[in-house]
Coordinates of C-alpha atoms in Angstrom, one line a residue:
Chain A
M848 CA 0.0 0.0 0.0
S849 CA 1.4 3.4 -0.9
T850 CA -0.1 6.9 -1.4
L851 CA 0.6 9.5 -4.0
V852 CA 0.0 13.1 -2.9
I853 CA -0.3 15.7 -5.6
A854 CA 1.5 18.8 -4.6
E855 CA -0.2 22.2 -4.5
H856 CA 2.3 24.9 -5.6
D857 CA 2.9 27.9 -7.7
N858 CA 6.1 26.7 -9.4
T859 CA 8.1 28.4 -6.7
N860 CA 6.7 27.4 -3.3
L861 CA 4.9 24.3 -2.0
K862 CA 1.5 25.5 -0.7
P863 CA 0.7 24.6 3.0
A864 CA -2.4 22.5 2.0
T865 CA 0.0 19.9 0.7
L866 CA 1.2 19.4 4.3
N867 CA -2.3 18.7 5.5
T868 CA -2.8 16.3 2.7
V869 CA 0.4 14.4 3.6
A870 CA -1.1 14.2 7.2
A871 CA -4.2 12.5 5.8
A872 CA -1.9 10.1 3.8
N873 CA -0.1 9.2 7.0
V874 CA -3.3 8.2 8.7
I875 CA -4.1 5.9 5.8
G876 CA -0.6 4.3 6.3
G877 CA 2.0 3.0 3.9
A878 CA 4.7 4.9 2.0
V879 CA 3.9 8.5 1.0
H880 CA 5.2 9.9 -2.3
I881 CA 4.7 13.5 -3.5
L882 CA 4.2 14.3 -7.2
V883 CA 5.2 17.8 -8.2
I884 CA 3.8 18.8 -11.6
G885 CA 4.9 22.2 -12.9
N886 CA 7.4 24.2 -14.9
A887 CA 10.9 25.3 -13.6
C888 CA 9.8 24.1 -10.2
Q889 CA 12.9 22.3 -8.8
S890 CA 12.5 24.5 -5.6
V891 CA 9.1 23.0 -5.0
A892 CA 10.5 19.5 -5.3
D893 CA 13.3 20.4 -2.8
E894 CA 10.7 21.7 -0.4
A895 CA 8.6 18.6 -0.9
A896 CA 11.6 16.4 -0.2
A897 CA 12.1 18.1 3.2
V898 CA 8.5 17.3 4.3
E899 CA 8.5 15.0 7.2
G900 CA 7.6 11.4 6.5
V901 CA 7.8 11.5 2.7
E902 CA 9.7 8.7 1.1
K903 CA 10.0 9.9 -2.4
V904 CA 9.3 13.0 -4.5
I905 CA 8.6 12.6 -8.2
L906 CA 9.2 15.7 -10.3
A907 CA 7.5 16.3 -13.7
D908 CA 9.1 19.6 -14.7
D909 CA 8.0 20.7 -18.2
S910 CA 6.8 23.8 -19.9
A911 CA 3.6 21.9 -20.7
Y912 CA 2.8 22.0 -17.0
E913 CA 3.4 25.7 -16.3
N914 CA -0.3 26.3 -15.5
Q915 CA -1.2 22.8 -14.3
L916 CA -4.2 22.6 -16.7
A917 CA -6.5 19.7 -15.9
E918 CA -6.3 17.7 -19.1
S919 CA -2.5 17.3 -19.2
T920 CA -2.1 17.0 -15.4
A921 CA -4.7 14.2 -15.1
N922 CA -3.1 12.3 -18.0
L923 CA 0.3 12.5 -16.3
I924 CA -1.0 11.3 -12.9
K925 CA -2.8 8.5 -14.7
S926 CA 0.5 7.3 -16.2
I927 CA 1.9 6.4 -12.8
S928 CA -1.3 5.6 -11.0
A929 CA -0.8 1.8 -11.1
N930 CA 1.9 2.1 -8.5
Y931 CA -0.5 3.4 -5.9
S932 CA -3.4 2.3 -3.7
H933 CA -4.4 5.9 -2.9
I934 CA -4.0 9.2 -4.8
L935 CA -4.7 12.3 -2.8
A936 CA -4.8 16.0 -3.5
P937 CA -6.0 18.9 -1.3
A938 CA -9.6 20.0 -2.0
T939 CA -8.5 23.3 -3.4
T940 CA -9.7 24.7 -6.8
F941 CA -6.6 22.9 -8.2
G942 CA -7.4 19.5 -6.7
K943 CA -11.1 19.8 -7.4
N944 CA -10.4 20.6 -11.0
V945 CA -8.0 17.8 -11.7
L946 CA -8.9 14.8 -9.5
P947 CA -12.4 14.0 -10.8
R948 CA -10.9 14.0 -14.3
L949 CA -8.2 11.5 -13.2
S950 CA -10.9 9.5 -11.4
A951 CA -13.0 9.0 -14.5
L952 CA -9.9 8.2 -16.6
L953 CA -9.2 5.4 -14.0
D954 CA -12.9 4.4 -13.9
V955 CA -13.0 4.9 -10.1
Q956 CA -15.5 6.9 -8.0
Q957 CA -13.7 9.8 -6.3
I958 CA -14.2 10.5 -2.6
S959 CA -14.5 14.2 -2.2
E960 CA -13.3 16.5 0.7
I961 CA -12.7 13.9 3.3
T962 CA -12.5 15.2 6.9
E963 CA -11.5 11.9 8.6
V964 CA -9.7 8.7 7.7
V965 CA -11.5 5.8 9.4
S966 CA -9.5 3.1 7.7
D967 CA -7.7 2.6 4.4
D968 CA -11.1 2.2 2.6
T969 CA -13.5 4.1 4.8
F970 CA -13.7 7.9 5.2
K971 CA -15.9 10.6 6.6
R972 CA -17.0 13.6 4.6
P973 CA -19.5 16.4 5.0
I974 CA -22.6 16.5 2.8
Y975 CA -25.5 19.0 2.5
A976 CA -23.1 21.9 3.3
G977 CA -21.9 20.2 6.4
S978 CA -25.4 19.6 7.9
C979 CA -24.6 15.9 8.0
I980 CA -21.4 13.8 8.0
A981 CA -21.4 10.7 5.8
T982 CA -19.2 7.7 6.4
V983 CA -18.5 6.0 3.1
K984 CA -16.6 2.8 2.2
S985 CA -15.0 2.6 -1.2
S986 CA -14.6 -0.7 -3.2
D987 CA -12.4 0.8 -5.9
S988 CA -8.9 -0.6 -6.3
I989 CA -7.3 2.8 -6.4
K990 CA -8.9 5.3 -4.1
V991 CA -8.9 8.9 -5.5
I992 CA -9.5 11.3 -2.7
T993 CA -9.6 15.1 -2.2
V994 CA -8.7 16.2 1.4
R995 CA -10.3 19.1 3.3
A996 CA -7.1 20.6 4.5
T997 CA -8.5 22.2 7.7
A998 CA -9.6 18.8 9.0
F999 CA -6.0 17.5 9.3
D1000 CA -3.1 19.1 11.3
P1001 CA -0.2 19.7 8.9
V1002 CA 2.9 17.6 9.1
N1003 CA 6.3 19.3 9.6
A1004 CA 7.6 21.1 6.5
S1005 CA 11.1 20.0 7.5
G1006 CA 12.9 17.0 8.9
G1007 CA 12.4 14.8 5.9
S1008 CA 15.0 13.7 3.4
A1009 CA 13.1 12.1 0.5
S1010 CA 14.8 11.2 -2.8
I1011 CA 13.8 13.2 -5.9
E1012 CA 13.1 11.3 -9.0
T1013 CA 12.3 13.0 -12.3
M1014 CA 9.8 11.9 -15.0
S1015 CA 9.2 13.3 -18.4
A1016 CA 6.0 14.8 -19.7
D1017 CA 3.4 12.2 -20.7
G1018 CA 0.0 12.6 -22.4
V1019 CA 0.3 16.4 -22.9
S1020 CA -3.1 17.7 -24.2
D1021 CA -3.9 20.7 -26.4
L1022 CA -7.6 20.7 -25.5
S1023 CA -7.2 23.8 -23.4
S1024 CA -4.6 26.6 -23.1
F1025 CA -3.8 29.3 -20.5
V1026 CA -4.6 32.9 -21.3
N1027 CA -4.0 34.9 -18.2
E1028 CA -4.4 35.1 -14.4
E1029 CA -5.3 37.8 -12.0
I1030 CA -4.1 36.8 -8.6
A1031 CA -5.1 39.1 -5.8
Q1032 CA -2.0 40.7 -4.1
S1033 CA -2.1 41.2 -0.4
D1034 CA 0.4 41.5 2.5
R1035 CA -2.0 39.7 4.7
P1036 CA -1.9 35.9 5.2
E1037 CA -3.9 33.7 2.9
L1038 CA -7.4 33.0 4.1
T1039 CA -7.1 29.2 4.3
A1040 CA -3.7 29.4 6.0
A1041 CA -4.3 32.3 8.5
S1042 CA -4.5 31.6 12.2
I1043 CA -7.0 34.5 12.7
V1044 CA -9.7 35.4 10.2
I1045 CA -12.0 38.4 10.4
S1046 CA -15.0 38.4 8.0
G1047 CA -17.7 40.8 7.1
G1048 CA -21.2 40.3 5.9
R1049 CA -24.0 42.3 4.5
G1050 CA -24.1 44.3 7.7
M1051 CA -20.9 46.0 6.5
Q1052 CA -23.1 48.0 4.1
S1053 CA -20.4 48.8 1.6
G1054 CA -17.0 47.7 0.3
D1055 CA -15.4 50.9 1.7
N1056 CA -16.4 49.9 5.2
F1057 CA -14.2 46.8 5.0
H1058 CA -11.3 49.1 5.9
L1059 CA -12.7 48.8 9.5
L1060 CA -12.0 45.1 9.3
E1061 CA -8.6 45.6 7.6
T1062 CA -7.4 47.9 10.4
I1063 CA -8.1 45.1 12.9
A1064 CA -6.7 42.4 10.6
D1065 CA -3.4 44.3 10.4
K1066 CA -3.2 44.5 14.2
L1067 CA -3.9 40.8 14.6
G1068 CA -2.0 39.5 11.6
A1069 CA -5.3 38.2 10.4
A1070 CA -6.8 37.5 6.9
V1071 CA -9.9 39.2 5.8
G1072 CA -12.9 37.2 4.6
A1073 CA -16.5 37.8 3.7
S1074 CA -19.9 36.0 3.5
R1075 CA -21.5 35.2 0.2
A1076 CA -24.0 38.0 0.8
A1077 CA -21.2 40.5 1.0
V1078 CA -19.7 39.1 -2.2
D1079 CA -23.0 39.0 -4.0
A1080 CA -23.6 42.6 -3.0
G1081 CA -20.3 43.5 -4.7
F1082 CA -18.6 44.7 -1.5
V1083 CA -15.5 42.5 -2.1
P1084 CA -14.2 40.1 -4.7
N1085 CA -15.2 36.4 -4.7
D1086 CA -11.8 35.2 -3.4
Y1087 CA -12.8 36.6 0.0
Q1088 CA -15.8 34.3 0.2
V1089 CA -15.9 31.9 3.2
G1090 CA -18.6 29.2 2.9
Q1091 CA -19.9 26.1 1.2
T1092 CA -19.1 27.4 -2.2
G1093 CA -16.2 29.6 -1.2
K1094 CA -13.2 28.8 1.0
I1095 CA -13.3 26.4 4.0
V1096 CA -11.4 27.9 6.9
A1097 CA -10.7 26.6 10.4
P1098 CA -8.4 29.2 12.1
D1099 CA -7.7 29.5 15.9
L1100 CA -9.9 32.6 15.9
Y1101 CA -12.7 33.5 13.5
I1102 CA -14.4 36.9 14.0
A1103 CA -17.7 37.2 12.1
V1104 CA -18.9 40.8 11.8
G1105 CA -22.3 41.7 10.5
I1106 CA -22.8 38.2 9.3
S1107 CA -26.2 36.6 10.0
G1108 CA -24.9 33.0 9.8
A1109 CA -26.6 31.4 6.9
I1110 CA -25.9 27.6 6.8
Q1111 CA -24.0 28.3 3.6
H1112 CA -21.5 30.4 5.6
L1113 CA -21.4 28.2 8.7
A1114 CA -20.3 25.3 6.4
G1115 CA -17.1 27.3 5.7
M1116 CA -16.1 28.3 9.2
K1117 CA -17.8 26.3 12.0
D1118 CA -14.7 24.2 12.6
S1119 CA -12.8 27.2 13.7
K1120 CA -11.4 26.8 17.3
V1121 CA -12.8 30.0 18.7
I1122 CA -15.7 31.9 17.0
V1123 CA -16.6 35.5 17.8
A1124 CA -19.8 37.1 16.4
I1125 CA -20.6 40.8 16.4
N1126 CA -24.1 41.5 15.2
K1127 CA -26.8 44.0 16.1
D1128 CA -29.5 41.3 15.7
E1129 CA -29.5 39.2 18.9
D1130 CA -31.5 36.5 17.1
A1131 CA -28.9 36.1 14.3
P1132 CA -28.1 32.3 13.8
I1133 CA -24.4 33.1 14.0
F1134 CA -24.7 33.4 17.8
Q1135 CA -25.6 29.7 17.9
V1136 CA -22.1 28.7 16.9
A1137 CA -20.3 31.6 18.5
D1138 CA -18.1 31.1 21.6
Y1139 CA -18.3 34.8 22.3
G1140 CA -21.2 36.9 21.0
L1141 CA -21.5 40.6 21.2
V1142 CA -24.8 42.3 20.3
A1143 CA -23.7 45.7 19.1
D1144 CA -23.7 48.0 16.2
L1145 CA -20.5 47.1 14.3
F1146 CA -19.8 50.7 13.4
N1147 CA -19.3 51.4 17.1
A1148 CA -17.8 48.1 18.0
L1149 CA -15.1 47.8 15.3
P1150 CA -13.3 51.2 16.0
E1151 CA -13.4 50.3 19.7
L1152 CA -12.0 46.9 19.1
A1153 CA -9.2 48.4 16.9
E1154 CA -8.3 50.7 19.7
Q1155 CA -8.1 48.0 22.4
L1156 CA -5.9 45.7 20.5
Chain B
M1096 CA -24.7 25.7 -32.0
K1097 CA -26.3 23.1 -29.8
I1098 CA -25.9 23.3 -26.0
V1099 CA -26.6 20.4 -23.6
V1100 CA -27.2 21.3 -20.0
P1101 CA -27.3 18.4 -17.5
I1102 CA -29.2 19.3 -14.4
K1103 CA -30.0 17.7 -11.0
R1104 CA -33.1 17.4 -8.7
V1105 CA -31.9 18.1 -5.1
V1106 CA -33.3 19.1 -1.8
D1107 CA -34.2 22.8 -1.8
Y1108 CA -31.3 24.9 -0.5
N1109 CA -33.5 26.3 2.3
V1110 CA -34.1 22.9 3.8
K1111 CA -32.0 21.9 6.8
V1112 CA -31.3 18.3 6.2
R1113 CA -31.0 15.8 9.1
P1114 CA -30.0 12.1 9.4
L1115 CA -32.7 9.4 9.6
G1116 CA -33.3 8.0 13.1
D1117 CA -31.3 4.9 12.4
Q1118 CA -28.5 7.0 10.8
S1119 CA -28.6 4.9 7.6
D1120 CA -29.0 8.0 5.4
V1121 CA -30.4 11.5 5.3
D1122 CA -34.1 12.0 5.9
L1123 CA -35.7 13.0 2.6
N1124 CA -39.2 12.3 3.6
N1125 CA -41.6 15.1 2.7
V1126 CA -38.8 17.6 2.0
K1127 CA -39.1 20.2 -0.7
M1128 CA -37.2 19.4 -3.9
A1129 CA -35.8 21.9 -6.4
M1130 CA -33.4 22.3 -9.2
N1131 CA -29.8 22.5 -7.9
P1132 CA -28.9 26.2 -7.8
F1133 CA -25.7 25.8 -9.9
C1134 CA -27.8 24.0 -12.6
E1135 CA -30.1 27.0 -12.7
I1136 CA -27.1 29.2 -13.5
A1137 CA -26.1 26.7 -16.2
I1138 CA -29.5 26.8 -17.8
E1139 CA -29.5 30.6 -17.6
E1140 CA -26.1 30.9 -19.3
A1141 CA -27.2 28.5 -22.2
V1142 CA -30.5 30.4 -22.6
R1143 CA -28.6 33.7 -22.8
L1144 CA -26.3 32.3 -25.4
K1145 CA -29.4 31.4 -27.4
E1146 CA -31.0 34.8 -26.9
A1147 CA -27.7 36.4 -28.1
G1148 CA -27.9 34.3 -31.3
T1149 CA -24.8 32.2 -30.4
A1150 CA -26.7 29.0 -29.7
T1151 CA -29.5 27.5 -31.7
E1152 CA -30.9 24.9 -29.3
V1153 CA -30.7 24.2 -25.6
I1154 CA -31.3 20.7 -24.4
A1155 CA -31.8 20.0 -20.6
V1156 CA -30.8 16.5 -19.5
T1157 CA -31.1 14.7 -16.2
V1158 CA -30.4 11.3 -14.8
G1159 CA -32.8 10.3 -12.2
K1160 CA -36.2 9.0 -11.2
T1161 CA -39.5 9.8 -12.9
D1162 CA -40.1 12.7 -10.5
S1163 CA -37.0 14.5 -12.0
Q1164 CA -39.3 15.4 -14.9
E1165 CA -40.5 18.2 -12.6
Q1166 CA -37.0 19.9 -12.7
L1167 CA -36.8 19.3 -16.5
R1168 CA -40.1 21.1 -16.9
T1169 CA -38.6 24.0 -14.9
A1170 CA -35.7 24.0 -17.2
L1171 CA -38.1 24.1 -20.2
A1172 CA -40.0 27.0 -18.6
L1173 CA -36.7 28.8 -18.1
G1174 CA -36.0 28.6 -21.9
A1175 CA -34.6 25.1 -22.7
D1176 CA -36.0 23.9 -26.0
R1177 CA -36.4 20.2 -25.1
A1178 CA -35.5 17.8 -22.4
I1179 CA -34.2 14.3 -21.9
L1180 CA -34.7 12.1 -18.8
V1181 CA -32.4 9.2 -18.5
E1182 CA -34.6 7.2 -16.1
T1183 CA -33.3 5.1 -13.3
D1184 CA -34.7 3.9 -10.0
S1185 CA -31.3 3.8 -8.3
L1186 CA -29.4 6.6 -6.7
L1187 CA -26.4 6.9 -8.9
E1188 CA -22.9 8.0 -8.0
P1189 CA -21.3 10.9 -10.1
L1190 CA -19.2 8.5 -12.2
A1191 CA -22.3 6.5 -13.3
I1192 CA -24.2 9.7 -13.9
A1193 CA -21.3 11.0 -16.1
K1194 CA -21.3 7.8 -18.0
A1195 CA -25.0 8.1 -18.8
L1196 CA -24.6 11.8 -19.7
A1197 CA -21.7 10.9 -22.0
K1198 CA -24.1 8.5 -23.9
V1199 CA -26.6 11.3 -24.4
I1200 CA -23.9 13.7 -25.5
E1201 CA -22.5 11.3 -28.0
A1202 CA -25.9 10.9 -29.5
E1203 CA -26.7 14.7 -29.5
S1204 CA -23.2 15.9 -30.4
P1205 CA -23.5 19.4 -29.0
Q1206 CA -20.8 22.0 -29.3
L1207 CA -21.0 22.9 -25.7
V1208 CA -22.0 21.3 -22.4
I1209 CA -22.7 23.6 -19.4
L1210 CA -23.4 22.2 -16.0
G1211 CA -23.3 23.2 -12.4
K1212 CA -19.9 22.9 -10.6
Q1213 CA -21.5 20.9 -7.8
A1214 CA -24.8 19.7 -6.5
I1215 CA -25.7 20.9 -3.0
D1216 CA -26.7 17.4 -1.8
G1217 CA -23.6 15.3 -2.1
D1218 CA -21.3 18.4 -2.6
N1219 CA -19.1 16.2 -4.7
N1220 CA -18.0 18.6 -7.4
Q1221 CA -17.1 15.8 -9.9
T1222 CA -19.6 15.2 -12.7
G1223 CA -18.5 17.9 -15.1
Q1224 CA -14.8 16.9 -14.9
M1225 CA -15.6 13.2 -15.2
L1226 CA -17.8 13.9 -18.2
A1227 CA -15.0 15.8 -19.8
A1228 CA -12.6 12.9 -19.2
L1229 CA -15.0 10.3 -20.6
L1230 CA -15.7 12.3 -23.8
N1231 CA -12.0 13.4 -24.1
Y1232 CA -13.2 17.1 -24.1
G1233 CA -11.4 20.1 -22.6
Q1234 CA -12.8 21.4 -19.4
A1235 CA -13.3 24.8 -17.9
T1236 CA -14.5 24.5 -14.4
F1237 CA -15.9 27.1 -11.9
A1238 CA -16.7 29.6 -14.7
S1239 CA -17.5 33.2 -13.9
E1240 CA -17.4 34.5 -17.5
I1241 CA -17.8 32.7 -20.8
S1242 CA -17.2 34.1 -24.2
I1243 CA -17.7 31.9 -27.3
E1244 CA -15.4 32.3 -30.3
R1245 CA -15.5 30.3 -33.6
D1246 CA -14.3 27.0 -32.4
S1247 CA -13.2 27.7 -28.9
A1248 CA -14.5 29.2 -25.7
S1249 CA -12.6 31.7 -23.5
V1250 CA -13.6 31.1 -19.9
T1251 CA -12.7 33.0 -16.8
R1252 CA -12.5 30.6 -13.8
E1253 CA -12.8 31.3 -10.1
I1254 CA -9.6 29.9 -8.5
D1255 CA -8.4 30.1 -4.9
G1256 CA -6.1 33.2 -5.3
G1257 CA -8.3 35.1 -7.8
L1258 CA -9.3 34.6 -11.5
Q1259 CA -7.8 32.5 -14.3
T1260 CA -8.7 32.7 -18.0
I1261 CA -8.3 29.7 -20.2
Q1262 CA -9.2 28.9 -23.8
V1263 CA -10.9 25.5 -24.5
S1264 CA -11.5 23.9 -27.9
L1265 CA -15.1 23.1 -28.7
P1266 CA -16.8 20.8 -28.0
A1267 CA -16.0 21.5 -24.3
I1268 CA -17.4 21.1 -20.8
I1269 CA -17.9 24.2 -18.7
T1270 CA -19.0 24.1 -15.1
T1271 CA -20.7 27.2 -13.5
D1272 CA -19.7 29.1 -10.4
L1273 CA -22.0 31.5 -8.6
R1274 CA -21.1 34.7 -10.2
L1275 CA -21.6 33.6 -13.8
N1276 CA -25.1 35.1 -13.9
E1277 CA -28.2 35.7 -12.0
P1278 CA -30.9 33.2 -13.1
R1279 CA -34.3 34.5 -14.1
Y1280 CA -37.6 33.3 -12.7
A1281 CA -40.0 31.3 -14.9
S1282 CA -43.0 33.4 -16.0
L1283 CA -46.4 31.9 -15.9
P1284 CA -46.9 31.9 -19.7
N1285 CA -43.5 30.2 -20.0
I1286 CA -44.5 27.6 -17.4
M1287 CA -47.6 26.8 -19.5
K1288 CA -45.7 26.7 -22.7
A1289 CA -43.1 24.3 -21.1
K1290 CA -45.8 21.7 -20.6
K1291 CA -46.1 21.3 -24.4
K1292 CA -42.3 21.0 -25.0
E1293 CA -40.8 17.7 -25.9
L1294 CA -39.5 15.6 -22.9
D1295 CA -38.0 12.3 -24.0
V1296 CA -37.6 9.5 -21.5
Q1297 CA -34.8 7.0 -22.1
P1298 CA -34.3 4.0 -19.8
I1299 CA -30.8 3.8 -18.5
D1300 CA -30.7 0.0 -18.9
A1301 CA -30.7 0.4 -22.7
M1302 CA -27.4 2.4 -22.5
G1303 CA -25.2 -0.6 -21.8
I1304 CA -23.1 1.2 -19.1
D1305 CA -21.8 0.0 -15.8
T1306 CA -23.7 1.9 -13.0
A1307 CA -22.8 -0.4 -10.1
P1308 CA -22.1 1.5 -7.0
R1309 CA -18.4 1.8 -5.9
M1310 CA -19.2 3.3 -2.5
E1311 CA -21.2 2.0 0.3
L1312 CA -22.9 4.5 2.6
L1313 CA -22.2 3.2 6.1
S1314 CA -23.8 6.0 8.1
V1315 CA -25.0 9.6 8.3
E1316 CA -24.6 11.6 11.5
L1317 CA -25.0 15.1 12.7
P1318 CA -21.6 16.9 12.9
A1319 CA -20.2 17.3 16.4
A1320 CA -22.1 20.1 18.2
R1321 CA -20.2 23.1 19.4
Q1322 CA -20.2 23.8 23.1
E1323 CA -22.6 26.6 23.8
G1324 CA -21.0 30.0 23.9
I1325 CA -21.7 33.1 26.0
K1326 CA -22.7 36.7 25.3
V1327 CA -20.3 39.4 26.3
E1328 CA -21.5 42.9 27.2
S1329 CA -18.7 45.0 25.8
I1330 CA -15.6 45.1 23.5
E1331 CA -13.5 45.4 26.7
E1332 CA -15.0 42.1 28.0
L1333 CA -14.5 40.5 24.6
V1334 CA -10.9 41.4 24.4
S1335 CA -10.2 40.2 27.9
K1336 CA -11.9 36.9 27.2
L1337 CA -9.9 36.4 24.0
K1338 CA -6.7 37.2 25.8
N1339 CA -7.2 35.4 29.2
E1340 CA -9.7 32.7 28.6
A1341 CA -9.5 31.6 25.0
K1342 CA -5.8 32.7 24.8
V1343 CA -6.1 33.3 21.0
I1344 CA -4.7 36.8 21.0
S1345 CA -1.9 38.3 23.1

């Protein structure tokens, strides 16, 4: 039994979600290999080789993989899949894009967004926006799995000394091609990796008012998020969205400001260790999941909070 | 250009789903059903392409029980020209659904297939990508903007860090994200008209595909409940609790 973990990276750095995925692979048991698919990404392979508990890193470094498009990436993974009992990727937009395609190429039924490994063939995963947790047992010979990163504590990024093997491009496809990318630039930590997140909802009333959250975020070293209502209202871009259809976060501290607590939003943050809710409506459902609730007008509360931090 | 839009009948998004008493599955007795919200966005996008003169025909397809005809009629009322139900009594997994859809698409040979990125019941987010693999089509998932050119589509995708634009050769599979469009409501005259539109029922058994389940559902439980929290009276109290009790800030 051995597990192949598909690395999440940007051709320069290994993304933290990979470490959580390796942690899930460790629970399954057996040898863990990491596959790095990209272009001019030796530094990523070196980082992957240092990850604790990894036996081998396979590096597919080719200009065809610069943007890790689904068609070529899935074909490449398929070419080495026979060596593995499990193939895992983080349930990021990258993993969610590529793994189902691989899964169909292998004629196996993928298991999406697992939050617990019960045994090597049995896993827990949330369904209906996290309203229920299903335990499922797979009978496929290769288990293709995406991993909800926040459900597994990351392994150490250092301490390992895996060998690095290279492989050539295989099954490169021209069905799709990259045009361009607009990646949001921010000095604040990434939402899914931040230990503190402060999010605003419709109660913020405008995008301009998000500066009230940003001031606090900068004092706490926090990331700034938003509810779907705030995104739909056009206050902030979609990459701020925390929820069932946005990002799933589980920081040490989550501060929900002016967010009512729709089930859609709760699905994305209710596994946070400590939840604070600030809302002027004392009946808002967000208070049911909050460890500390403050019924207050956010336009008074936020400046006061900023002052006291 | 012909567009096929696969859709799914799911529990209405306002319903709070609970496990059955014996935890064997979720309790779907007497709950309101509806078209999956991401599928509504897919239908809307296809209908807009038709209204813009880019598409000539929009075909809604689903794989499910007889009662899924209700959601196909909704799709027809929203502007689809005809509908196909691949009928099965079993609850199929995404791979089996993708195989059935692939058969329909091979028969219809559309230039474009648009479907929701995920269904809000299983939250799997698989069918579109699987369908693309089975048909050997290019895929553009999580679309927030689609523009059709001669023999390709330029698609802007919602990715974790922002937006990515890719070009896919047609025929292609596109899956919809939330911001692609805002779906319309069906008007009463269109609901009446939809009753007369063609709805073809094809038994899945005639397709010669392997739909055997690969996963066994062992149990369905409620997630672990959070310990009940407290209300604080002031920001001062909140900051003190976070520092001294929860110890999450210093």
